PDB file of C-alpha atoms in Angstrom:
ATOM      1  CA  MET A   1       0.390  -0.316  -0.261  1.00  0.00           C
ATOM      2  CA  THR A   2       1.260   3.502  -1.490  1.00  0.00           C
ATOM      3  CA  GLY A   3       0.357   6.986  -2.079  1.00  0.00           C
ATOM      4  CA  THR A   4      -1.957   9.303  -0.269  1.00  0.00           C
ATOM      5  CA  ALA A   5      -4.611   7.412  -0.324  1.00  0.00           C
ATOM      6  CA  ALA A   6      -3.561   4.283   1.432  1.00  0.00           C
ATOM      7  CA  LEU A   7      -2.453   6.973   3.543  1.00  0.00           C
ATOM      8  CA  VAL A   8      -6.204   8.241   4.065  1.00  0.00           C
ATOM      9  CA  THR A   9      -7.542   4.587   4.525  1.00  0.00           C
ATOM     10  CA  VAL A  10      -5.116   3.511   7.383  1.00  0.00           C
ATOM     11  CA  ILE A  11      -6.141   7.564   9.201  1.00  0.00           C
ATOM     12  CA  VAL A  12      -9.748   6.550   8.760  1.00  0.00           C
ATOM     13  CA  LEU A  13      -9.499   3.166  10.049  1.00  0.00           C
ATOM     14  CA  THR A  14      -7.781   4.432  13.033  1.00  0.00           C
ATOM     15  CA  LEU A  15     -10.996   6.221  13.479  1.00  0.00           C
ATOM     16  CA  VAL A  16     -13.193   3.406  12.864  1.00  0.00           C
ATOM     17  CA  PHE A  17     -10.897   1.661  15.494  1.00  0.00           C
ATOM     18  CA  ASP A  18     -11.543   4.778  18.126  1.00  0.00           C
ATOM     19  CA  TYR A  19     -15.187   4.782  17.528  1.00  0.00           C
ATOM     20  CA  THR A  20     -15.278   1.158  18.506  1.00  0.00           C
ATOM     21  CA  ASN A  21     -12.636   1.589  21.133  1.00  0.00           C
ATOM     22  CA  GLY A  22     -15.390   4.200  22.769  1.00  0.00           C
ATOM     23  CA  PHE A  23     -18.723   1.767  21.572  1.00  0.00           C
ATOM     24  CA  HIS A  24     -16.609  -0.907  23.377  1.00  0.00           C
ATOM     25  CA  ASP A  25     -15.512   0.828  26.693  1.00  0.00           C
ATOM     26  CA  ALA A  26     -18.193   3.199  27.354  1.00  0.00           C
ATOM     27  CA  ALA A  27     -19.344   0.511  29.731  1.00  0.00           C
ATOM     28  CA  ASN A  28     -15.873   0.408  31.566  1.00  0.00           C
ATOM     29  CA  ALA A  29     -17.138   4.141  32.949  1.00  0.00           C
ATOM     30  CA  ILE A  30     -20.895   4.299  33.413  1.00  0.00           C
ATOM     31  CA  ALA A  31     -22.067   0.728  33.970  1.00  0.00           C
ATOM     32  CA  SER A  32     -22.164   0.781  37.436  1.00  0.00           C
ATOM     33  CA  ALA A  33     -23.321   4.955  37.666  1.00  0.00           C
ATOM     34  CA  VAL A  34     -26.451   3.397  35.399  1.00  0.00           C
ATOM     35  CA  SER A  35     -26.592   0.057  37.549  1.00  0.00           C
ATOM     36  CA  THR A  36     -27.061   1.950  40.795  1.00  0.00           C
ATOM     37  CA  ARG A  37     -29.570   4.245  39.535  1.00  0.00           C
ATOM     38  CA  ALA A  38     -26.668   7.624  39.767  1.00  0.00           C
ATOM     39  CA  LEU A  39     -27.401   8.497  36.481  1.00  0.00           C
ATOM     40  CA  THR A  40     -29.794   7.624  33.362  1.00  0.00           C
ATOM     41  CA  LEU A  41     -28.596   5.484  30.553  1.00  0.00           C
ATOM     42  CA  ARG A  42     -28.529   9.165  28.168  1.00  0.00           C
ATOM     43  CA  ALA A  43     -27.202  11.362  31.171  1.00  0.00           C
ATOM     44  CA  ALA A  44     -24.225   9.022  31.534  1.00  0.00           C
ATOM     45  CA  LEU A  45     -23.375   8.070  28.096  1.00  0.00           C
ATOM     46  CA  VAL A  46     -23.562  12.305  27.503  1.00  0.00           C
ATOM     47  CA  LEU A  47     -20.962  12.480  30.207  1.00  0.00           C
ATOM     48  CA  ALA A  48     -18.965   9.678  29.461  1.00  0.00           C
ATOM     49  CA  ALA A  49     -18.827  11.324  26.103  1.00  0.00           C
ATOM     50  CA  VAL A  50     -17.447  14.517  27.007  1.00  0.00           C
ATOM     51  CA  MET A  51     -15.301  13.185  29.921  1.00  0.00           C
ATOM     52  CA  ASN A  52     -14.069  10.918  26.810  1.00  0.00           C
ATOM     53  CA  LEU A  53     -13.103  13.999  24.261  1.00  0.00           C
ATOM     54  CA  ALA A  54     -11.707  15.857  27.532  1.00  0.00           C
ATOM     55  CA  GLY A  55      -8.934  12.970  28.925  1.00  0.00           C
ATOM     56  CA  ALA A  56      -8.053  13.010  25.306  1.00  0.00           C
ATOM     57  CA  LEU A  57      -6.634  16.419  25.335  1.00  0.00           C
ATOM     58  CA  LEU A  58      -4.540  15.860  28.227  1.00  0.00           C
ATOM     59  CA  SER A  59      -1.585  13.855  27.350  1.00  0.00           C
ATOM     60  CA  THR A  60       0.640  11.970  24.302  1.00  0.00           C
ATOM     61  CA  GLY A  61       2.675  10.151  26.194  1.00  0.00           C
ATOM     62  CA  ILE A  62       1.227   7.107  25.512  1.00  0.00           C
ATOM     63  CA  ALA A  63       0.650   8.302  21.777  1.00  0.00           C
ATOM     64  CA  ALA A  64       4.459   8.449  21.677  1.00  0.00           C
ATOM     65  CA  THR A  65       4.790   4.513  23.274  1.00  0.00           C
ATOM     66  CA  VAL A  66       2.579   2.836  20.546  1.00  0.00           C
ATOM     67  CA  ALA A  67       4.130   5.078  17.697  1.00  0.00           C
ATOM     68  CA  LYS A  68       8.320   4.232  18.555  1.00  0.00           C
ATOM     69  CA  GLY A  69       8.146   1.188  21.393  1.00  0.00           C
ATOM     70  CA  ILE A  70       6.391  -1.063  20.067  1.00  0.00           C
ATOM     71  CA  ILE A  71       7.252  -1.905  16.790  1.00  0.00           C
ATOM     72  CA  ASP A  72       9.381  -0.556  14.065  1.00  0.00           C
ATOM     73  CA  VAL A  73       7.019  -0.921  10.030  1.00  0.00           C
ATOM     74  CA  PRO A  74       9.266  -1.765   7.469  1.00  0.00           C
ATOM     75  CA  ALA A  75      10.564  -0.063   4.539  1.00  0.00           C
ATOM     76  CA  GLY A  76       8.600   0.701   1.567  1.00  0.00           C
ATOM     77  CA  PRO A  77       5.320  -0.166   0.211  1.00  0.00           C
ATOM     78  CA  ASP A  78       4.558  -2.753   3.426  1.00  0.00           C
ATOM     79  CA  ALA A  79       4.875   0.001   5.810  1.00  0.00           C
ATOM     80  CA  LEU A  80       1.458   0.799   5.434  1.00  0.00           C
ATOM     81  CA  THR A  81       0.200  -2.580   5.342  1.00  0.00           C
ATOM     82  CA  VAL A  82       1.549  -3.405   8.221  1.00  0.00           C
ATOM     83  CA  VAL A  83      -0.554  -0.893   9.883  1.00  0.00           C
ATOM     84  CA  PHE A  84      -3.447  -1.442   7.673  1.00  0.00           C
ATOM     85  CA  ALA A  85      -3.141  -5.110   8.954  1.00  0.00           C
ATOM     86  CA  ALA A  86      -2.985  -4.153  12.730  1.00  0.00           C
ATOM     87  CA  LEU A  87      -5.508  -2.363  12.552  1.00  0.00           C
ATOM     88  CA  LEU A  88      -7.871  -5.038  10.864  1.00  0.00           C
ATOM     89  CA  GLY A  89      -7.280  -7.686  13.136  1.00  0.00           C
ATOM     90  CA  ALA A  90      -7.496  -4.785  16.440  1.00  0.00           C
ATOM     91  CA  ILE A  91     -11.242  -4.169  15.284  1.00  0.00           C
ATOM     92  CA  THR A  92     -12.523  -7.296  14.067  1.00  0.00           C
ATOM     93  CA  TRP A  93     -11.037  -9.016  17.437  1.00  0.00           C
ATOM     94  CA  ASN A  94     -13.338  -5.787  19.558  1.00  0.00           C
ATOM     95  CA  LEU A  95     -16.055  -6.260  17.712  1.00  0.00           C
ATOM     96  CA  ILE A  96     -16.291  -9.836  18.200  1.00  0.00           C
ATOM     97  CA  THR A  97     -15.548  -9.576  21.776  1.00  0.00           C
ATOM     98  CA  TRP A  98     -18.683  -6.442  21.621  1.00  0.00           C
ATOM     99  CA  TYR A  99     -20.967  -9.192  20.208  1.00  0.00           C
ATOM    100  CA  PHE A 100     -20.547 -12.214  22.861  1.00  0.00           C
ATOM    101  CA  GLY A 101     -20.901  -9.255  25.591  1.00  0.00           C
ATOM    102  CA  LEU A 102     -16.953  -9.937  26.891  1.00  0.00           C
ATOM    103  CA  PRO A 103     -15.654  -6.915  28.538  1.00  0.00           C
ATOM    104  CA  SER A 104     -11.691  -7.342  26.713  1.00  0.00           C
ATOM    105  CA  SER A 105      -9.046  -4.605  26.090  1.00  0.00           C
ATOM    106  CA  SER A 106      -8.937  -2.728  23.028  1.00  0.00           C
ATOM    107  CA  SER A 107      -5.372  -1.773  23.742  1.00  0.00           C
ATOM    108  CA  HIS A 108      -4.424  -5.014  24.037  1.00  0.00           C
ATOM    109  CA  SER A 109      -6.153  -5.845  20.578  1.00  0.00           C
ATOM    110  CA  LEU A 110      -4.255  -2.886  19.025  1.00  0.00           C
ATOM    111  CA  ILE A 111      -0.930  -3.703  20.639  1.00  0.00           C
ATOM    112  CA  GLY A 112      -1.856  -7.649  19.575  1.00  0.00           C
ATOM    113  CA  GLY A 113      -2.455  -6.350  15.744  1.00  0.00           C
ATOM    114  CA  MET A 114       0.298  -4.305  15.560  1.00  0.00           C
ATOM    115  CA  VAL A 115       2.471  -7.494  16.851  1.00  0.00           C
ATOM    116  CA  GLY A 116       0.626  -9.806  14.853  1.00  0.00           C
ATOM    117  CA  ALA A 117       1.166  -7.587  11.586  1.00  0.00           C
ATOM    118  CA  ALA A 118       4.550  -6.875  12.007  1.00  0.00           C
ATOM    119  CA  LEU A 119       5.902 -10.599  12.287  1.00  0.00           C
ATOM    120  CA  ALA A 120       4.171 -11.353   9.587  1.00  0.00           C
ATOM    121  CA  ALA A 121       6.258  -8.816   7.615  1.00  0.00           C
ATOM    122  CA  ALA A 122       9.369 -10.020   9.134  1.00  0.00           C
ATOM    123  CA  SER A 123       9.838  -6.816  10.786  1.00  0.00           C
ATOM    124  CA  THR A 124      11.448  -5.549  13.731  1.00  0.00           C
ATOM    125  CA  VAL A 125       9.138  -6.390  17.540  1.00  0.00           C
ATOM    126  CA  HIS A 126      10.642  -4.407  20.609  1.00  0.00           C
ATOM    127  CA  TRP A 127       9.697  -7.527  22.527  1.00  0.00           C
ATOM    128  CA  ALA A 128      11.631  -5.606  25.931  1.00  0.00           C
ATOM    129  CA  GLY A 129       8.922  -2.298  25.024  1.00  0.00           C
ATOM    130  CA  ILE A 130       6.367  -4.706  24.848  1.00  0.00           C
ATOM    131  CA  ALA A 131       7.491  -6.720  28.482  1.00  0.00           C
ATOM    132  CA  GLU A 132       7.661  -3.469  30.262  1.00  0.00           C
ATOM    133  CA  LYS A 133       5.239  -0.733  28.642  1.00  0.00           C
ATOM    134  CA  VAL A 134       2.513  -3.883  27.968  1.00  0.00           C
ATOM    135  CA  LEU A 135       2.918  -6.838  29.506  1.00  0.00           C
ATOM    136  CA  ILE A 136       3.938  -6.093  33.022  1.00  0.00           C
ATOM    137  CA  PRO A 137       0.983  -3.506  33.221  1.00  0.00           C
ATOM    138  CA  MET A 138      -1.607  -5.596  31.776  1.00  0.00           C
ATOM    139  CA  VAL A 139      -0.891  -8.212  35.342  1.00  0.00           C
ATOM    140  CA  ALA A 140       0.127  -4.949  37.358  1.00  0.00           C
ATOM    141  CA  SER A 141      -3.363  -2.873  36.791  1.00  0.00           C
ATOM    142  CA  PRO A 142      -5.452  -5.472  37.120  1.00  0.00           C
ATOM    143  CA  LEU A 143      -3.763  -6.499  40.469  1.00  0.00           C
ATOM    144  CA  LEU A 144      -3.711  -3.251  41.251  1.00  0.00           C
ATOM    145  CA  GLY A 145      -7.380  -2.641  40.721  1.00  0.00           C
ATOM    146  CA  LEU A 146      -8.195  -6.033  42.376  1.00  0.00           C
ATOM    147  CA  GLY A 147      -6.121  -5.421  46.115  1.00  0.00           C
ATOM    148  CA  LEU A 148      -6.801  -1.473  46.275  1.00  0.00           C
ATOM    149  CA  GLY A 149     -10.978  -2.130  45.518  1.00  0.00           C
ATOM    150  CA  TYR A 150     -10.906  -4.640  48.248  1.00  0.00           C
ATOM    151  CA  LEU A 151      -8.761  -2.131  50.865  1.00  0.00           C
ATOM    152  CA  ALA A 152     -10.748   1.005  49.551  1.00  0.00           C
ATOM    153  CA  MET A 153     -13.866  -0.900  50.409  1.00  0.00           C
ATOM    154  CA  VAL A 154     -12.918  -2.282  54.115  1.00  0.00           C
ATOM    155  CA  ALA A 155     -11.982   1.124  55.085  1.00  0.00           C
ATOM    156  CA  ALA A 156     -15.178   2.379  53.343  1.00  0.00           C
ATOM    157  CA  LEU A 157     -17.010  -0.042  55.007  1.00  0.00           C
ATOM    158  CA  TRP A 158     -15.631   0.813  58.834  1.00  0.00           C
ATOM    159  CA  LEU A 159     -15.996   4.297  57.839  1.00  0.00           C
ATOM    160  CA  LEU A 160     -19.956   3.617  57.413  1.00  0.00           C
ATOM    161  CA  ARG A 161     -20.906   1.420  59.753  1.00  0.00           C
ATOM    162  CA  ARG A 162     -22.900   4.114  62.249  1.00  0.00           C
ATOM    163  CA  ALA A 163     -24.279   5.167  59.356  1.00  0.00           C
ATOM    164  CA  ASN A 164     -27.607   5.223  58.216  1.00  0.00           C
ATOM    165  CA  PRO A 165     -27.740   3.065  54.941  1.00  0.00           C
ATOM    166  CA  HIS A 166     -30.366   4.742  53.269  1.00  0.00           C
ATOM    167  CA  ARG A 167     -28.905   8.272  53.450  1.00  0.00           C
ATOM    168  CA  SER A 168     -25.527   6.357  53.169  1.00  0.00           C
ATOM    169  CA  GLY A 169     -26.436   5.130  49.449  1.00  0.00           C
ATOM    170  CA  ARG A 170     -28.299   8.434  48.495  1.00  0.00           C
ATOM    171  CA  VAL A 171     -24.975  10.466  49.197  1.00  0.00           C
ATOM    172  CA  PHE A 172     -22.756   7.996  47.631  1.00  0.00           C
ATOM    173  CA  ARG A 173     -25.489   7.799  44.756  1.00  0.00           C
ATOM    174  CA  ARG A 174     -24.528  11.874  44.062  1.00  0.00           C
ATOM    175  CA  PHE A 175     -20.746  10.793  44.560  1.00  0.00           C
ATOM    176  CA  GLN A 176     -21.202   8.028  42.096  1.00  0.00           C
ATOM    177  CA  ILE A 177     -21.636  11.252  39.217  1.00  0.00           C
ATOM    178  CA  VAL A 178     -18.082  12.601  40.273  1.00  0.00           C
ATOM    179  CA  SER A 179     -16.239   9.016  40.066  1.00  0.00           C
ATOM    180  CA  ALA A 180     -18.026   8.179  37.230  1.00  0.00           C
ATOM    181  CA  SER A 181     -17.110  11.158  35.727  1.00  0.00           C
ATOM    182  CA  ALA A 182     -13.197  10.817  36.589  1.00  0.00           C
ATOM    183  CA  LEU A 183     -13.404   7.125  35.064  1.00  0.00           C
ATOM    184  CA  ALA A 184     -14.748   8.277  32.264  1.00  0.00           C
ATOM    185  CA  LEU A 185     -11.525  11.029  31.875  1.00  0.00           C
ATOM    186  CA  GLY A 186      -9.294   8.385  32.546  1.00  0.00           C
ATOM    187  CA  HIS A 187     -10.289   6.679  29.720  1.00  0.00           C
ATOM    188  CA  GLY A 188      -9.974   9.044  26.775  1.00  0.00           C
ATOM    189  CA  LEU A 189      -6.381   9.824  28.442  1.00  0.00           C
ATOM    190  CA  GLN A 190      -5.889   6.347  27.885  1.00  0.00           C
ATOM    191  CA  ASP A 191      -7.194   5.236  25.119  1.00  0.00           C
ATOM    192  CA  ALA A 192      -7.670   8.070  22.840  1.00  0.00           C
ATOM    193  CA  GLN A 193      -3.870   8.069  22.645  1.00  0.00           C
ATOM    194  CA  LYS A 194      -3.624   4.731  21.386  1.00  0.00           C
ATOM    195  CA  GLY A 195      -5.024   6.061  18.252  1.00  0.00           C
ATOM    196  CA  MET A 196      -3.065   9.010  18.285  1.00  0.00           C
ATOM    197  CA  GLY A 197       0.699   6.796  18.535  1.00  0.00           C
ATOM    198  CA  VAL A 198      -1.228   4.595  15.344  1.00  0.00           C
ATOM    199  CA  ILE A 199      -1.896   7.613  13.055  1.00  0.00           C
ATOM    200  CA  VAL A 200       1.821   9.388  14.170  1.00  0.00           C
ATOM    201  CA  LEU A 201       3.423   5.687  12.885  1.00  0.00           C
ATOM    202  CA  ALA A 202       1.679   5.874   9.723  1.00  0.00           C
ATOM    203  CA  LEU A 203       2.348   9.399   9.076  1.00  0.00           C
ATOM    204  CA  VAL A 204       6.109   8.343  10.067  1.00  0.00           C
ATOM    205  CA  ALA A 205       6.288   5.438   7.865  1.00  0.00           C
ATOM    206  CA  ALA A 206       4.541   7.737   5.191  1.00  0.00           C
ATOM    207  CA  GLY A 207       7.294  10.345   4.921  1.00  0.00           C
ATOM    208  CA  GLU A 208       4.892  12.974   5.938  1.00  0.00           C
ATOM    209  CA  GLN A 209       6.315  13.719   9.083  1.00  0.00           C
ATOM    210  CA  SER A 210      10.458  12.282  10.843  1.00  0.00           C
ATOM    211  CA  THR A 211       9.552  12.164  14.521  1.00  0.00           C
ATOM    212  CA  PHE A 212       6.950  11.300  16.400  1.00  0.00           C
ATOM    213  CA  SER A 213       5.186  14.241  17.602  1.00  0.00           C
ATOM    214  CA  VAL A 214       1.616  14.459  17.527  1.00  0.00           C
ATOM    215  CA  PRO A 215       0.250  16.839  15.602  1.00  0.00           C
ATOM    216  CA  LEU A 216      -3.094  18.643  16.910  1.00  0.00           C
ATOM    217  CA  TRP A 217      -5.451  17.210  14.534  1.00  0.00           C
ATOM    218  CA  VAL A 218      -4.525  13.453  15.095  1.00  0.00           C
ATOM    219  CA  THR A 219      -5.436  14.307  18.951  1.00  0.00           C
ATOM    220  CA  LEU A 220      -8.667  16.345  17.922  1.00  0.00           C
ATOM    221  CA  ALA A 221      -9.690  13.620  15.295  1.00  0.00           C
ATOM    222  CA  CYS A 222      -8.866  11.115  17.179  1.00  0.00           C
ATOM    223  CA  ALA A 223     -10.601  12.576  20.960  1.00  0.00           C
ATOM    224  CA  GLY A 224     -13.536  13.358  18.369  1.00  0.00           C
ATOM    225  CA  ALA A 225     -13.734   9.440  17.258  1.00  0.00           C
ATOM    226  CA  LEU A 226     -13.763   7.877  20.485  1.00  0.00           C
ATOM    227  CA  SER A 227     -15.995  10.755  22.333  1.00  0.00           C
ATOM    228  CA  LEU A 228     -18.804   9.645  19.137  1.00  0.00           C
ATOM    229  CA  GLY A 229     -18.209   5.510  19.422  1.00  0.00           C
ATOM    230  CA  THR A 230     -18.990   6.462  23.455  1.00  0.00           C
ATOM    231  CA  TYR A 231     -22.371   8.353  23.141  1.00  0.00           C
ATOM    232  CA  SER A 232     -23.043   4.993  20.996  1.00  0.00           C
ATOM    233  CA  GLY A 233     -22.834   3.323  23.901  1.00  0.00           C
ATOM    234  CA  GLY A 234     -22.276  -0.587  24.730  1.00  0.00           C
ATOM    235  CA  LEU A 235     -25.030  -1.900  26.576  1.00  0.00           C
ATOM    236  CA  ARG A 236     -24.111  -5.759  26.153  1.00  0.00           C
ATOM    237  CA  ILE A 237     -21.066  -5.008  28.220  1.00  0.00           C
ATOM    238  CA  MET A 238     -22.127  -2.573  30.130  1.00  0.00           C
ATOM    239  CA  ARG A 239     -24.997  -5.503  31.402  1.00  0.00           C
ATOM    240  CA  THR A 240     -21.482  -7.793  32.274  1.00  0.00           C
ATOM    241  CA  LEU A 241     -20.170  -5.070  33.984  1.00  0.00           C
ATOM    242  CA  GLY A 242     -22.859  -3.574  35.976  1.00  0.00           C
ATOM    243  CA  ARG A 243     -24.628  -6.888  37.325  1.00  0.00           C
ATOM    244  CA  ARG A 244     -23.184  -9.699  35.878  1.00  0.00           C
ATOM    245  CA  VAL A 245     -19.493  -9.513  37.701  1.00  0.00           C
ATOM    246  CA  PHE A 246     -21.502  -8.059  41.117  1.00  0.00           C
ATOM    247  CA  PRO A 247     -24.413  -6.259  42.426  1.00  0.00           C
ATOM    248  CA  LEU A 248     -22.847  -3.188  42.777  1.00  0.00           C
ATOM    249  CA  ASP A 249     -24.713  -0.280  44.968  1.00  0.00           C
ATOM    250  CA  PRO A 250     -23.276   3.157  45.666  1.00  0.00           C
ATOM    251  CA  PRO A 251     -20.703   2.519  47.402  1.00  0.00           C
ATOM    252  CA  HIS A 252     -19.426   0.005  46.216  1.00  0.00           C
ATOM    253  CA  GLY A 253     -19.611   1.616  42.530  1.00  0.00           C
ATOM    254  CA  PHE A 254     -17.972   4.489  43.836  1.00  0.00           C
ATOM    255  CA  VAL A 255     -15.083   2.597  45.596  1.00  0.00           C
ATOM    256  CA  ALA A 256     -14.555   0.441  42.377  1.00  0.00           C
ATOM    257  CA  GLU A 257     -14.572   3.962  39.837  1.00  0.00           C
ATOM    258  CA  SER A 258     -12.348   5.745  41.994  1.00  0.00           C
ATOM    259  CA  VAL A 259      -9.975   3.141  42.477  1.00  0.00           C
ATOM    260  CA  ALA A 260      -9.694   2.466  38.707  1.00  0.00           C
ATOM    261  CA  SER A 261      -9.317   6.540  37.407  1.00  0.00           C
ATOM    262  CA  SER A 262      -6.187   6.876  40.127  1.00  0.00           C
ATOM    263  CA  VAL A 263      -4.620   3.684  38.476  1.00  0.00           C
ATOM    264  CA  LEU A 264      -5.033   5.047  35.158  1.00  0.00           C
ATOM    265  CA  TYR A 265      -3.996   8.457  35.962  1.00  0.00           C
ATOM    266  CA  VAL A 266      -0.721   6.914  37.175  1.00  0.00           C
ATOM    267  CA  THR A 267      -0.342   4.906  34.705  1.00  0.00           C
ATOM    268  CA  ALA A 268      -0.848   7.329  31.942  1.00  0.00           C
ATOM    269  CA  PHE A 269       1.135  10.814  33.747  1.00  0.00           C
ATOM    270  CA  ALA A 270       3.919   8.761  35.639  1.00  0.00           C
ATOM    271  CA  VAL A 271       4.126   5.409  33.643  1.00  0.00           C
ATOM    272  CA  LYS A 272       3.113   6.451  29.790  1.00  0.00           C
ATOM    273  CA  ALA A 273       2.068   2.835  29.974  1.00  0.00           C
ATOM    274  CA  PRO A 274      -1.170   2.261  27.513  1.00  0.00           C
ATOM    275  CA  ILE A 275      -3.031   0.096  30.496  1.00  0.00           C
ATOM    276  CA  SER A 276      -6.706  -1.224  29.614  1.00  0.00           C
ATOM    277  CA  THR A 277      -9.268   0.850  30.755  1.00  0.00           C
ATOM    278  CA  THR A 278     -11.364  -2.672  31.123  1.00  0.00           C
ATOM    279  CA  HIS A 279      -8.876  -4.878  33.314  1.00  0.00           C
ATOM    280  CA  VAL A 280      -9.110  -2.400  36.070  1.00  0.00           C
ATOM    281  CA  ILE A 281     -11.947  -0.931  36.429  1.00  0.00           C
ATOM    282  CA  THR A 282     -13.484  -5.159  36.393  1.00  0.00           C
ATOM    283  CA  ALA A 283     -10.946  -6.191  38.934  1.00  0.00           C
ATOM    284  CA  ALA A 284     -11.380  -2.999  41.461  1.00  0.00           C
ATOM    285  CA  ILE A 285     -15.673  -4.596  40.456  1.00  0.00           C
ATOM    286  CA  MET A 286     -14.505  -7.986  41.827  1.00  0.00           C
ATOM    287  CA  GLY A 287     -12.161  -6.528  44.963  1.00  0.00           C
ATOM    288  CA  VAL A 288     -14.923  -4.388  46.466  1.00  0.00           C
ATOM    289  CA  GLY A 289     -17.571  -7.061  45.365  1.00  0.00           C
ATOM    290  CA  ALA A 290     -15.224  -9.403  47.640  1.00  0.00           C
ATOM    291  CA  THR A 291     -15.240  -7.660  50.654  1.00  0.00           C
ATOM    292  CA  ARG A 292     -19.236  -8.674  50.611  1.00  0.00           C
ATOM    293  CA  ARG A 293     -18.051 -12.160  50.689  1.00  0.00           C
ATOM    294  CA  LEU A 294     -16.215 -14.018  48.314  1.00  0.00           C
ATOM    295  CA  SER A 295     -19.287 -15.645  47.145  1.00  0.00           C
ATOM    296  CA  ALA A 296     -20.874 -12.775  46.358  1.00  0.00           C
ATOM    297  CA  VAL A 297     -18.166 -12.193  43.203  1.00  0.00           C
ATOM    298  CA  ARG A 298     -19.622 -14.548  40.305  1.00  0.00           C
ATOM    299  CA  TRP A 299     -16.570 -15.841  39.578  1.00  0.00           C
ATOM    300  CA  GLY A 300     -17.594 -17.797  36.710  1.00  0.00           C
ATOM    301  CA  ILE A 301     -18.438 -15.568  35.056  1.00  0.00           C
ATOM    302  CA  ALA A 302     -15.140 -12.941  35.976  1.00  0.00           C
ATOM    303  CA  ARG A 303     -13.598 -16.853  34.619  1.00  0.00           C
ATOM    304  CA  ASP A 304     -14.874 -16.169  31.362  1.00  0.00           C
ATOM    305  CA  ILE A 305     -13.924 -12.437  31.626  1.00  0.00           C
ATOM    306  CA  VAL A 306     -10.117 -13.725  32.250  1.00  0.00           C
ATOM    307  CA  LEU A 307     -10.340 -15.800  29.704  1.00  0.00           C
ATOM    308  CA  GLY A 308     -11.381 -13.041  27.187  1.00  0.00           C
ATOM    309  CA  TRP A 309      -8.316 -11.367  28.142  1.00  0.00           C
ATOM    310  CA  VAL A 310      -5.901 -14.070  28.025  1.00  0.00           C
ATOM    311  CA  LEU A 311      -6.841 -14.474  24.315  1.00  0.00           C
ATOM    312  CA  THR A 312      -7.357 -10.765  23.315  1.00  0.00           C
ATOM    313  CA  PHE A 313      -3.785 -10.630  22.343  1.00  0.00           C
ATOM    314  CA  PRO A 314      -2.455 -13.564  20.738  1.00  0.00           C
ATOM    315  CA  ALA A 315      -6.170 -13.682  18.732  1.00  0.00           C
ATOM    316  CA  ALA A 316      -5.590 -10.099  17.688  1.00  0.00           C
ATOM    317  CA  ALA A 317      -2.299 -10.891  16.046  1.00  0.00           C
ATOM    318  CA  ALA A 318      -3.229 -14.057  14.021  1.00  0.00           C
ATOM    319  CA  VAL A 319      -5.821 -11.689  12.400  1.00  0.00           C
ATOM    320  CA  ALA A 320      -3.701  -9.029  12.125  1.00  0.00           C
ATOM    321  CA  ALA A 321      -1.083 -11.625  10.890  1.00  0.00           C
ATOM    322  CA  ALA A 322      -3.470 -13.552   8.525  1.00  0.00           C
ATOM    323  CA  VAL A 323      -4.890  -9.591   6.841  1.00  0.00           C
ATOM    324  CA  TYR A 324      -1.083  -8.764   5.994  1.00  0.00           C
ATOM    325  CA  LEU A 325      -0.328 -11.662   4.126  1.00  0.00           C
ATOM    326  CA  VAL A 326      -3.536 -11.909   2.284  1.00  0.00           C
ATOM    327  CA  ALA A 327      -3.005  -7.961   1.442  1.00  0.00           C
ATOM    328  CA  ASP A 328       0.489  -9.092   0.345  1.00  0.00           C
ATOM    329  CA  LEU A 329      -0.627 -11.708  -1.994  1.00  0.00           C
ATOM    330  CA  ILE A 330      -3.063  -9.184  -3.506  1.00  0.00           C
ATOM    331  CA  THR A 331      -0.724  -5.888  -3.777  1.00  0.00           C
TER     332      THR A 331
END
């Protein structure tokens, strides 16, 4: 794939990926607020879309990691083919997991797609960078969400031990508007940058720019696509996160969202690692749920979700590799 038409195709496909990312991950930020009736569905979707847009404008550190820290694209016409195949692999896996209602990671779909396409093209994969910026955070971030969610919920329950349950429920329902906003901001901060990184990689591969800095139009385009996809919502996954893992009440929802957004901010600003919003909020919900009793968490559903996480990277990589090989035969 070469020329302006190929570059435009890759950019449009990246924006489609951002749209599916927002569509797929909208549930992350608002599922618990909707399930506890802190927000109506439509109000929650508008709030999530606005906060995703705001979060996307806050940083470009993760975009640089995605653009130059995962793979090197080959020289010549294969460069854009690799990026095209990576995106198609990620989008395909996103749609499959959305169809089955599995909250898998759009981030790891994209990284897996990039690695699969690069391997098929016999290009360089920065395994050390993937281990440092993807695999370690992939394991550590849900463990942090799980552990911090449990500890924070234990502390909250101790503070609320003499409180009237109905009154505290009303108060935490209002607090959830703040915590859901913070989580949506964190989602925009993390996930919009991944699309930015892919477009920058394509611009460099096409010779349109020589550095990995992110142009403003790229930021605005990715932020807009993610925000639009978020507004479109993801009811299937919202049902899984809001009810099927653990039946959340306002205090549990508030604590889970607060813990998850804290982890997202630290990893975005301090580590610049593209972690999964889905992994963190799902683990945090499991953590707060475990404080009621271990059997209150539906571990069978949790097991299916974890299986989706494990499969995401290799499945997206396999689809991307197949797309690259087919495209290479055609072109």
